[in-house]
């Protein structure tokens, strides 16, 4: 037989290896194997809500409110981000050899479904997309206000009365985040906000 440590030939009645001292028949120590790194669990996105953050009467920035179980992520489509995305998409369209009409259609389709990507993005990736993106922990929210967008046709002519949709986070620290939107007061939105905020929600149809 042979020593499991150094490989030296041993007699059949040897109790120890005369070369390295290891007990005969003792298995060589196996090198420690590091466990695989723990992959962070991606948090579930419950709903991506398209809106515009209202900073003042004349300053509004398109925004996606990414609702999760215990927080919302504000993902702003800033002018800088829009420019970068348009340039990237323009290069892709040119590389694919698309003409003006197909290129325009591709650009419109891209922006019409832009917010869907946030369903599959980790929180840190969303925050890293633009320096203005931010978290809103629900524990810091004192009140949530939602008013649905609506259009009411006027009798006797083709005009319509429009009620702009509004959404508002009132934070416990006193800050208020105001948004406008064009979503009606749908049942699924009402149910989601009620589940997340309970008595803190003021929902107006």
Coordinates of C-alpha atoms in Angstrom, one line a residue:
X1 CA 0.0 0.0 0.0
X2 CA 1.0 3.6 -0.3
X3 CA 0.9 6.7 1.9
X4 CA -2.1 8.9 1.1
X5 CA -0.1 12.0 2.0
X6 CA 3.3 11.6 0.2
X7 CA 2.8 8.5 -1.9
X8 CA 5.6 6.4 -0.4
X9 CA 5.3 2.6 -0.5
X10 CA 4.4 1.1 2.9
X11 CA 4.5 -2.4 4.3
X12 CA 1.2 -4.1 4.9
X13 CA 1.6 -3.9 8.7
X14 CA 2.9 -0.3 8.8
X15 CA 1.0 2.0 11.2
X16 CA 2.7 5.2 10.2
X17 CA 4.5 6.5 7.1
X18 CA 8.3 6.7 8.0
X19 CA 8.6 9.6 5.5
X20 CA 5.9 12.1 6.5
X21 CA 4.4 10.5 9.7
X22 CA 0.9 10.2 8.5
X23 CA -1.1 7.3 9.9
X24 CA -1.5 4.5 7.5
X25 CA -4.9 4.4 5.9
X26 CA -5.7 8.0 6.9
X27 CA -7.2 9.9 4.0
X28 CA -5.4 13.0 2.8
X29 CA -7.1 16.2 3.8
X30 CA -9.1 17.8 1.0
X31 CA -8.6 21.4 0.3
X32 CA -11.5 23.6 1.5
X33 CA -13.9 24.6 -1.2
X34 CA -15.3 28.1 -0.9
X35 CA -19.1 28.1 -1.1
X36 CA -20.6 29.9 -4.2
X37 CA -21.3 33.6 -3.6
X38 CA -24.8 34.3 -2.4
X39 CA -26.8 35.9 -5.2
X40 CA -29.0 38.8 -4.1
X41 CA -32.7 38.0 -4.4
X42 CA -34.3 40.4 -6.9
X43 CA -37.3 42.2 -5.3
X44 CA -40.6 41.8 -7.0
X45 CA -41.9 44.8 -8.9
X46 CA -45.6 45.0 -8.4
X47 CA -46.5 47.8 -10.8
X48 CA -44.7 50.4 -13.0
X49 CA -46.7 53.6 -13.1
X50 CA -46.1 56.2 -15.9
X51 CA -46.3 59.8 -14.6
X52 CA -44.5 63.2 -14.7
X53 CA -42.9 64.7 -11.6
X54 CA -44.2 68.2 -11.1
X55 CA -41.5 70.5 -9.7
X56 CA -43.3 73.7 -10.6
X57 CA -45.8 75.2 -13.0
X58 CA -43.3 75.1 -15.9
X59 CA -41.0 72.3 -14.9
X60 CA -42.1 68.7 -15.3
X61 CA -39.9 65.6 -15.8
X62 CA -41.3 62.2 -17.1
X63 CA -41.0 59.6 -14.5
X64 CA -41.8 55.9 -13.8
X65 CA -42.9 55.1 -10.3
X66 CA -41.8 51.5 -9.7
X67 CA -43.9 50.1 -6.9
X68 CA -42.4 47.3 -4.8
X69 CA -43.6 45.7 -1.6
X70 CA -42.0 48.1 0.9
X71 CA -40.8 51.0 -1.3
X72 CA -41.2 52.8 -4.6
X73 CA -38.3 53.7 -6.9
X74 CA -38.6 56.9 -8.9
X75 CA -37.0 56.4 -12.3
X76 CA -36.8 59.7 -14.1
X77 CA -36.6 60.0 -17.9
X78 CA -34.4 63.1 -17.8
X79 CA -33.4 65.0 -21.0
X80 CA -29.9 63.6 -20.7
X81 CA -31.2 60.0 -20.4
X82 CA -33.6 60.6 -23.4
X83 CA -30.7 61.9 -25.5
X84 CA -28.5 59.0 -24.7
X85 CA -31.2 56.4 -25.4
X86 CA -32.1 58.2 -28.7
X87 CA -28.5 58.2 -29.8
X88 CA -28.1 54.5 -28.9
X89 CA -31.3 53.5 -30.7
X90 CA -30.5 55.6 -33.8
X91 CA -27.2 53.7 -34.1
X92 CA -29.0 50.4 -33.8
X93 CA -31.5 51.4 -36.5
X94 CA -28.7 52.5 -38.9
X95 CA -26.8 49.2 -38.3
X96 CA -30.0 47.2 -39.1
X97 CA -30.4 49.2 -42.3
X98 CA -34.0 50.4 -41.5
X99 CA -35.4 53.2 -43.6
X100 CA -37.1 56.4 -42.3
X101 CA -40.5 54.9 -41.7
X102 CA -39.4 51.7 -40.1
X103 CA -36.9 53.6 -38.1
X104 CA -39.5 56.0 -36.9
X105 CA -41.9 53.1 -36.0
X106 CA -39.1 51.4 -34.1
X107 CA -38.3 54.6 -32.1
X108 CA -42.0 55.1 -31.2
X109 CA -42.4 51.5 -30.2
X110 CA -39.3 51.7 -28.0
X111 CA -40.5 54.7 -26.0
X112 CA -44.1 53.5 -25.8
X113 CA -42.9 50.4 -23.9
X114 CA -39.9 51.9 -22.2
X115 CA -41.2 51.5 -18.7
X116 CA -41.7 47.7 -19.0
X117 CA -37.9 47.2 -18.6
X118 CA -38.2 48.1 -14.9
X119 CA -40.1 44.9 -14.2
X120 CA -36.8 43.1 -14.6
X121 CA -34.3 45.5 -13.2
X122 CA -32.8 45.3 -9.7
X123 CA -33.3 48.3 -7.5
X124 CA -29.6 49.2 -7.6
X125 CA -29.6 49.1 -11.4
X126 CA -32.5 51.5 -11.5
X127 CA -30.9 53.9 -9.1
X128 CA -27.6 53.8 -11.1
X129 CA -29.4 54.6 -14.4
X130 CA -29.7 58.3 -13.5
X131 CA -28.3 60.3 -10.6
X132 CA -31.8 61.9 -9.9
X133 CA -33.5 58.5 -9.4
X134 CA -34.5 57.9 -5.8
X135 CA -36.1 55.6 -3.3
X136 CA -39.3 56.3 -1.4
X137 CA -39.7 53.9 1.6
X138 CA -43.3 53.4 2.4
X139 CA -42.4 53.7 6.1
X140 CA -41.6 57.4 5.4
X141 CA -45.0 58.1 3.7
X142 CA -47.6 59.9 5.7
X143 CA -50.2 60.2 3.0
X144 CA -50.8 59.1 -0.6
X145 CA -53.3 60.9 -2.9
X146 CA -54.5 59.6 -6.3
X147 CA -57.0 61.2 -8.7
X148 CA -57.8 59.5 -11.9
X149 CA -57.5 61.1 -15.4
X150 CA -60.9 61.6 -17.1
X151 CA -62.4 63.2 -20.2
X152 CA -66.0 64.3 -20.3
X153 CA -67.6 65.2 -23.6
X154 CA -69.5 68.5 -23.8
X155 CA -73.1 68.3 -25.0
X156 CA -73.8 70.1 -28.3
X157 CA -70.2 70.2 -29.6
X158 CA -67.1 68.2 -30.1
X159 CA -65.2 69.6 -27.2
X160 CA -64.3 67.7 -24.0
X161 CA -63.5 68.6 -20.5
X162 CA -60.3 67.0 -19.2
X163 CA -59.5 66.3 -15.6
X164 CA -55.7 65.8 -15.2
X165 CA -54.7 62.8 -13.2
X166 CA -52.8 63.5 -10.0
X167 CA -50.6 61.5 -7.7
X168 CA -48.9 62.7 -4.6
X169 CA -46.6 61.3 -1.9
X170 CA -46.7 63.3 1.3
X171 CA -43.7 62.3 3.4
X172 CA -43.5 62.2 7.2
X173 CA -40.7 64.7 7.1
X174 CA -43.0 67.3 5.5
X175 CA -41.8 67.0 1.8
X176 CA -44.5 66.5 -0.9
X177 CA -43.7 64.8 -4.2
X178 CA -46.3 65.7 -6.8
X179 CA -47.0 63.9 -10.1
X180 CA -49.4 64.2 -13.0
X181 CA -50.5 61.2 -15.1
X182 CA -53.1 60.1 -17.7
X183 CA -54.4 56.9 -16.0
X184 CA -58.0 56.5 -15.1
X185 CA -59.1 55.5 -11.6
X186 CA -58.9 51.8 -12.5
X187 CA -59.8 49.0 -10.0
X188 CA -56.4 47.4 -10.2
X189 CA -54.6 50.7 -9.3
X190 CA -57.1 51.3 -6.4
X191 CA -56.5 47.7 -5.1
X192 CA -52.8 48.0 -5.3
X193 CA -52.5 51.3 -3.5
X194 CA -55.0 50.2 -0.9
X195 CA -52.9 47.1 -0.2
X196 CA -49.7 49.1 0.1
X197 CA -50.9 52.1 2.0
X198 CA -54.2 51.3 3.7
X199 CA -55.7 54.2 5.6
X200 CA -53.0 56.5 4.3
X201 CA -54.5 56.5 0.8
X202 CA -56.9 59.1 -0.5
X203 CA -58.3 57.8 -3.8
X204 CA -60.5 60.0 -5.9
X205 CA -62.2 58.7 -9.1

